[in-house]
Short mmCIF file of N, CA and C in Angstrom, two decimals:
data_model
loop_
_atom_site.label_atom_id
_atom_site.label_comp_id
_atom_site.label_asym_id
_atom_site.label_seq_id
_atom_site.Cartn_x
_atom_site.Cartn_y
_atom_site.Cartn_z
N UNK A 1 -11.55 14.74 -0.75
CA UNK A 1 -11.20 15.23 -2.07
C UNK A 1 -10.96 16.73 -2.02
N UNK A 2 -11.77 17.41 -1.23
CA UNK A 2 -11.59 18.86 -1.12
C UNK A 2 -10.23 19.18 -0.51
N UNK A 3 -9.88 18.44 0.55
CA UNK A 3 -8.59 18.64 1.21
C UNK A 3 -7.43 18.43 0.26
N UNK A 4 -7.51 17.40 -0.57
CA UNK A 4 -6.44 17.14 -1.55
C UNK A 4 -6.39 18.22 -2.62
N UNK A 5 -7.58 18.66 -3.10
CA UNK A 5 -7.59 19.67 -4.15
C UNK A 5 -7.05 21.00 -3.65
N UNK A 6 -7.19 21.24 -2.37
CA UNK A 6 -6.71 22.50 -1.77
C UNK A 6 -5.32 22.37 -1.18
N UNK A 7 -4.77 21.15 -1.22
CA UNK A 7 -3.44 20.88 -0.68
C UNK A 7 -3.32 21.26 0.79
N UNK A 8 -4.34 20.86 1.52
CA UNK A 8 -4.43 21.20 2.94
C UNK A 8 -3.28 20.63 3.76
N UNK A 9 -2.81 19.41 3.41
CA UNK A 9 -1.71 18.81 4.13
C UNK A 9 -0.46 19.66 4.13
N UNK A 10 -0.09 20.20 2.96
CA UNK A 10 1.06 21.08 2.87
C UNK A 10 0.83 22.36 3.65
N UNK A 11 -0.37 22.86 3.61
CA UNK A 11 -0.69 24.11 4.37
C UNK A 11 -0.51 23.89 5.86
N UNK A 12 -0.92 22.70 6.35
CA UNK A 12 -0.76 22.44 7.80
C UNK A 12 0.72 22.29 8.13
N UNK A 13 1.48 21.61 7.31
CA UNK A 13 2.95 21.51 7.55
C UNK A 13 3.58 22.88 7.54
N UNK A 14 3.24 23.74 6.59
CA UNK A 14 3.83 25.07 6.52
C UNK A 14 3.38 25.93 7.71
N UNK A 15 2.19 25.70 8.19
CA UNK A 15 1.75 26.47 9.35
C UNK A 15 2.61 26.17 10.55
N UNK A 16 2.98 24.89 10.71
CA UNK A 16 3.87 24.50 11.83
C UNK A 16 5.27 25.12 11.67
N UNK A 17 5.67 25.38 10.44
CA UNK A 17 7.00 26.00 10.22
C UNK A 17 6.89 27.50 10.13
N UNK A 18 5.67 28.03 10.39
CA UNK A 18 5.42 29.47 10.32
C UNK A 18 5.69 30.05 8.94
N UNK A 19 5.38 29.27 7.91
CA UNK A 19 5.43 29.76 6.54
C UNK A 19 4.02 30.10 6.10
N UNK A 20 3.82 31.31 5.70
CA UNK A 20 2.49 31.77 5.35
C UNK A 20 2.40 32.18 3.86
N UNK A 21 1.29 31.85 3.24
CA UNK A 21 0.97 32.38 1.90
C UNK A 21 1.85 31.87 0.81
N UNK A 22 1.23 31.78 -0.34
CA UNK A 22 1.92 31.44 -1.58
C UNK A 22 2.39 29.98 -1.73
N UNK A 23 2.01 29.15 -0.72
CA UNK A 23 2.51 27.77 -0.78
C UNK A 23 1.43 26.74 -1.13
N UNK A 24 0.21 27.20 -1.11
CA UNK A 24 -0.85 26.21 -1.39
C UNK A 24 -1.40 26.48 -2.81
N UNK A 25 -1.81 25.39 -3.42
CA UNK A 25 -2.40 25.54 -4.73
C UNK A 25 -3.88 25.24 -4.60
N UNK A 26 -4.66 25.98 -5.38
CA UNK A 26 -6.12 25.75 -5.41
C UNK A 26 -6.47 25.14 -6.72
N UNK A 27 -7.18 24.05 -6.65
CA UNK A 27 -7.62 23.34 -7.87
C UNK A 27 -9.10 23.06 -7.74
N UNK A 28 -9.79 23.12 -8.83
CA UNK A 28 -11.19 22.86 -8.85
C UNK A 28 -11.49 21.36 -9.00
N UNK A 29 -12.50 20.88 -8.39
CA UNK A 29 -12.95 19.50 -8.62
C UNK A 29 -13.82 19.41 -9.84
N UNK A 30 -14.49 20.52 -10.21
CA UNK A 30 -15.37 20.51 -11.36
C UNK A 30 -14.57 20.15 -12.61
N UNK A 31 -15.08 19.16 -13.37
CA UNK A 31 -14.48 18.73 -14.57
C UNK A 31 -13.44 17.63 -14.42
N UNK A 32 -13.06 17.35 -13.17
CA UNK A 32 -12.09 16.28 -12.90
C UNK A 32 -12.82 14.94 -13.03
N UNK A 33 -12.07 13.89 -13.29
CA UNK A 33 -12.61 12.55 -13.42
C UNK A 33 -12.28 11.73 -12.17
N UNK A 34 -13.27 11.07 -11.61
CA UNK A 34 -13.11 10.22 -10.41
C UNK A 34 -13.42 8.80 -10.83
N UNK A 35 -12.51 7.89 -10.49
CA UNK A 35 -12.74 6.45 -10.73
C UNK A 35 -13.19 5.82 -9.42
N UNK A 36 -14.34 5.21 -9.45
CA UNK A 36 -14.86 4.52 -8.24
C UNK A 36 -14.77 3.04 -8.50
N UNK A 37 -14.12 2.32 -7.60
CA UNK A 37 -14.03 0.88 -7.69
C UNK A 37 -15.08 0.25 -6.77
N UNK A 38 -16.05 -0.40 -7.43
CA UNK A 38 -17.18 -0.98 -6.69
C UNK A 38 -18.35 0.01 -6.62
N UNK A 39 -19.53 -0.54 -6.78
CA UNK A 39 -20.72 0.34 -6.77
C UNK A 39 -21.69 -0.11 -5.69
N UNK A 40 -21.14 -0.45 -4.56
CA UNK A 40 -22.01 -0.74 -3.42
C UNK A 40 -22.55 0.55 -2.84
N UNK A 41 -23.07 0.46 -1.63
CA UNK A 41 -23.69 1.63 -1.05
C UNK A 41 -22.68 2.76 -0.89
N UNK A 42 -21.48 2.49 -0.50
CA UNK A 42 -20.46 3.52 -0.34
C UNK A 42 -20.05 4.16 -1.68
N UNK A 43 -19.85 3.31 -2.67
CA UNK A 43 -19.45 3.82 -4.02
C UNK A 43 -20.52 4.72 -4.61
N UNK A 44 -21.80 4.29 -4.43
CA UNK A 44 -22.87 5.09 -4.94
C UNK A 44 -23.00 6.46 -4.22
N UNK A 45 -22.73 6.44 -2.94
CA UNK A 45 -22.79 7.69 -2.19
C UNK A 45 -21.65 8.63 -2.60
N UNK A 46 -20.47 8.09 -2.81
CA UNK A 46 -19.32 8.89 -3.28
C UNK A 46 -19.66 9.50 -4.67
N UNK A 47 -20.23 8.66 -5.53
CA UNK A 47 -20.65 9.16 -6.86
C UNK A 47 -21.64 10.26 -6.75
N UNK A 48 -22.61 10.11 -5.89
CA UNK A 48 -23.61 11.13 -5.72
C UNK A 48 -23.03 12.46 -5.28
N UNK A 49 -22.14 12.42 -4.29
CA UNK A 49 -21.50 13.62 -3.80
C UNK A 49 -20.61 14.23 -4.89
N UNK A 50 -19.91 13.39 -5.63
CA UNK A 50 -19.00 13.90 -6.67
C UNK A 50 -19.78 14.57 -7.81
N UNK A 51 -20.93 14.06 -8.18
CA UNK A 51 -21.72 14.73 -9.17
C UNK A 51 -22.09 16.12 -8.76
N UNK A 52 -22.28 16.33 -7.42
CA UNK A 52 -22.64 17.64 -6.96
C UNK A 52 -21.51 18.65 -7.18
N UNK A 53 -20.26 18.18 -7.27
CA UNK A 53 -19.14 19.02 -7.55
C UNK A 53 -18.85 19.18 -9.04
N UNK A 54 -19.66 18.53 -9.85
CA UNK A 54 -19.49 18.65 -11.32
C UNK A 54 -18.40 17.76 -11.82
N UNK A 55 -18.11 16.67 -11.13
CA UNK A 55 -17.04 15.80 -11.55
C UNK A 55 -17.57 14.71 -12.53
N UNK A 56 -16.74 14.20 -13.37
CA UNK A 56 -17.02 13.07 -14.26
C UNK A 56 -16.77 11.82 -13.46
N UNK A 57 -17.68 10.87 -13.49
CA UNK A 57 -17.55 9.66 -12.73
C UNK A 57 -17.38 8.48 -13.64
N UNK A 58 -16.41 7.65 -13.34
CA UNK A 58 -16.20 6.37 -14.01
C UNK A 58 -16.25 5.33 -12.93
N UNK A 59 -16.84 4.19 -13.23
CA UNK A 59 -16.93 3.12 -12.22
C UNK A 59 -16.55 1.78 -12.78
N UNK A 60 -15.90 1.00 -11.97
CA UNK A 60 -15.56 -0.35 -12.31
C UNK A 60 -15.90 -1.26 -11.15
N UNK A 61 -16.15 -2.54 -11.42
CA UNK A 61 -16.36 -3.50 -10.36
C UNK A 61 -15.01 -3.85 -9.77
N UNK A 62 -15.03 -4.62 -8.69
CA UNK A 62 -13.79 -5.07 -8.08
C UNK A 62 -12.99 -5.94 -9.07
N UNK A 63 -13.65 -6.51 -10.05
CA UNK A 63 -12.98 -7.34 -11.05
C UNK A 63 -12.68 -6.55 -12.33
N UNK A 64 -12.69 -5.21 -12.19
CA UNK A 64 -12.32 -4.33 -13.29
C UNK A 64 -13.24 -4.32 -14.46
N UNK A 65 -14.53 -4.67 -14.25
CA UNK A 65 -15.53 -4.60 -15.33
C UNK A 65 -16.20 -3.22 -15.25
N UNK A 66 -16.45 -2.55 -16.35
CA UNK A 66 -17.10 -1.25 -16.30
C UNK A 66 -18.49 -1.30 -15.67
N UNK A 67 -18.84 -0.30 -14.93
CA UNK A 67 -20.17 -0.19 -14.36
C UNK A 67 -20.90 0.83 -15.20
N UNK A 68 -21.82 0.35 -16.00
CA UNK A 68 -22.53 1.26 -16.89
C UNK A 68 -23.71 1.93 -16.26
N UNK A 69 -24.23 1.37 -15.14
CA UNK A 69 -25.43 1.86 -14.55
C UNK A 69 -25.16 2.75 -13.33
N UNK A 70 -23.92 3.16 -13.14
CA UNK A 70 -23.60 3.95 -11.94
C UNK A 70 -24.40 5.25 -11.89
N UNK A 71 -24.48 5.93 -13.03
CA UNK A 71 -25.20 7.23 -13.05
C UNK A 71 -26.67 7.02 -12.70
N UNK A 72 -27.27 5.95 -13.25
CA UNK A 72 -28.70 5.73 -12.94
C UNK A 72 -28.87 5.37 -11.48
N UNK A 73 -27.92 4.65 -10.91
CA UNK A 73 -27.97 4.35 -9.48
C UNK A 73 -27.92 5.60 -8.65
N UNK A 74 -27.09 6.54 -9.07
CA UNK A 74 -26.98 7.81 -8.34
C UNK A 74 -28.25 8.60 -8.49
N UNK A 75 -28.90 8.54 -9.65
CA UNK A 75 -30.19 9.25 -9.83
C UNK A 75 -31.23 8.73 -8.86
N UNK A 76 -31.25 7.43 -8.60
CA UNK A 76 -32.19 6.85 -7.66
C UNK A 76 -31.90 7.38 -6.25
N UNK A 77 -30.64 7.50 -5.87
CA UNK A 77 -30.26 8.05 -4.58
C UNK A 77 -30.73 9.48 -4.48
N UNK A 78 -30.50 10.26 -5.52
CA UNK A 78 -30.90 11.71 -5.49
C UNK A 78 -32.43 11.84 -5.38
N UNK A 79 -33.17 10.97 -6.09
CA UNK A 79 -34.63 11.02 -6.01
C UNK A 79 -35.12 10.67 -4.62
N UNK A 80 -34.50 9.69 -4.02
CA UNK A 80 -34.86 9.27 -2.63
C UNK A 80 -34.56 10.38 -1.67
N UNK A 81 -33.46 11.07 -1.83
CA UNK A 81 -33.10 12.18 -0.92
C UNK A 81 -34.08 13.30 -0.99
N UNK A 82 -34.65 13.54 -2.15
CA UNK A 82 -35.59 14.65 -2.28
C UNK A 82 -36.85 14.39 -1.49
N UNK A 83 -37.14 13.17 -1.15
CA UNK A 83 -38.33 12.85 -0.37
C UNK A 83 -38.07 12.75 1.11
N UNK A 84 -36.77 12.78 1.51
CA UNK A 84 -36.45 12.68 2.94
C UNK A 84 -36.77 13.97 3.65
N UNK A 85 -37.28 13.85 4.88
CA UNK A 85 -37.53 15.09 5.66
C UNK A 85 -36.23 15.74 6.08
N UNK A 86 -36.26 17.06 6.22
CA UNK A 86 -35.14 17.80 6.77
C UNK A 86 -34.04 17.94 5.83
#
């Protein structure tokens, strides 16, 4: 997500063409909305990381049903992390 928000792909292409500066756009992830399809272990981890960037999270199941408990699931992950060593 960070690479897309910073348009890193275009910067790499321009670097190969020796084009410098003024070609990349910087966009913030904060306040953006992310749709997560599925709330398995991977979806919950993505949601957890996205909350750290201040993003709004929407979740749906693979059958396009809203996931209302995604935020509470992420809270459980965050609580567990606070007890992990290191």
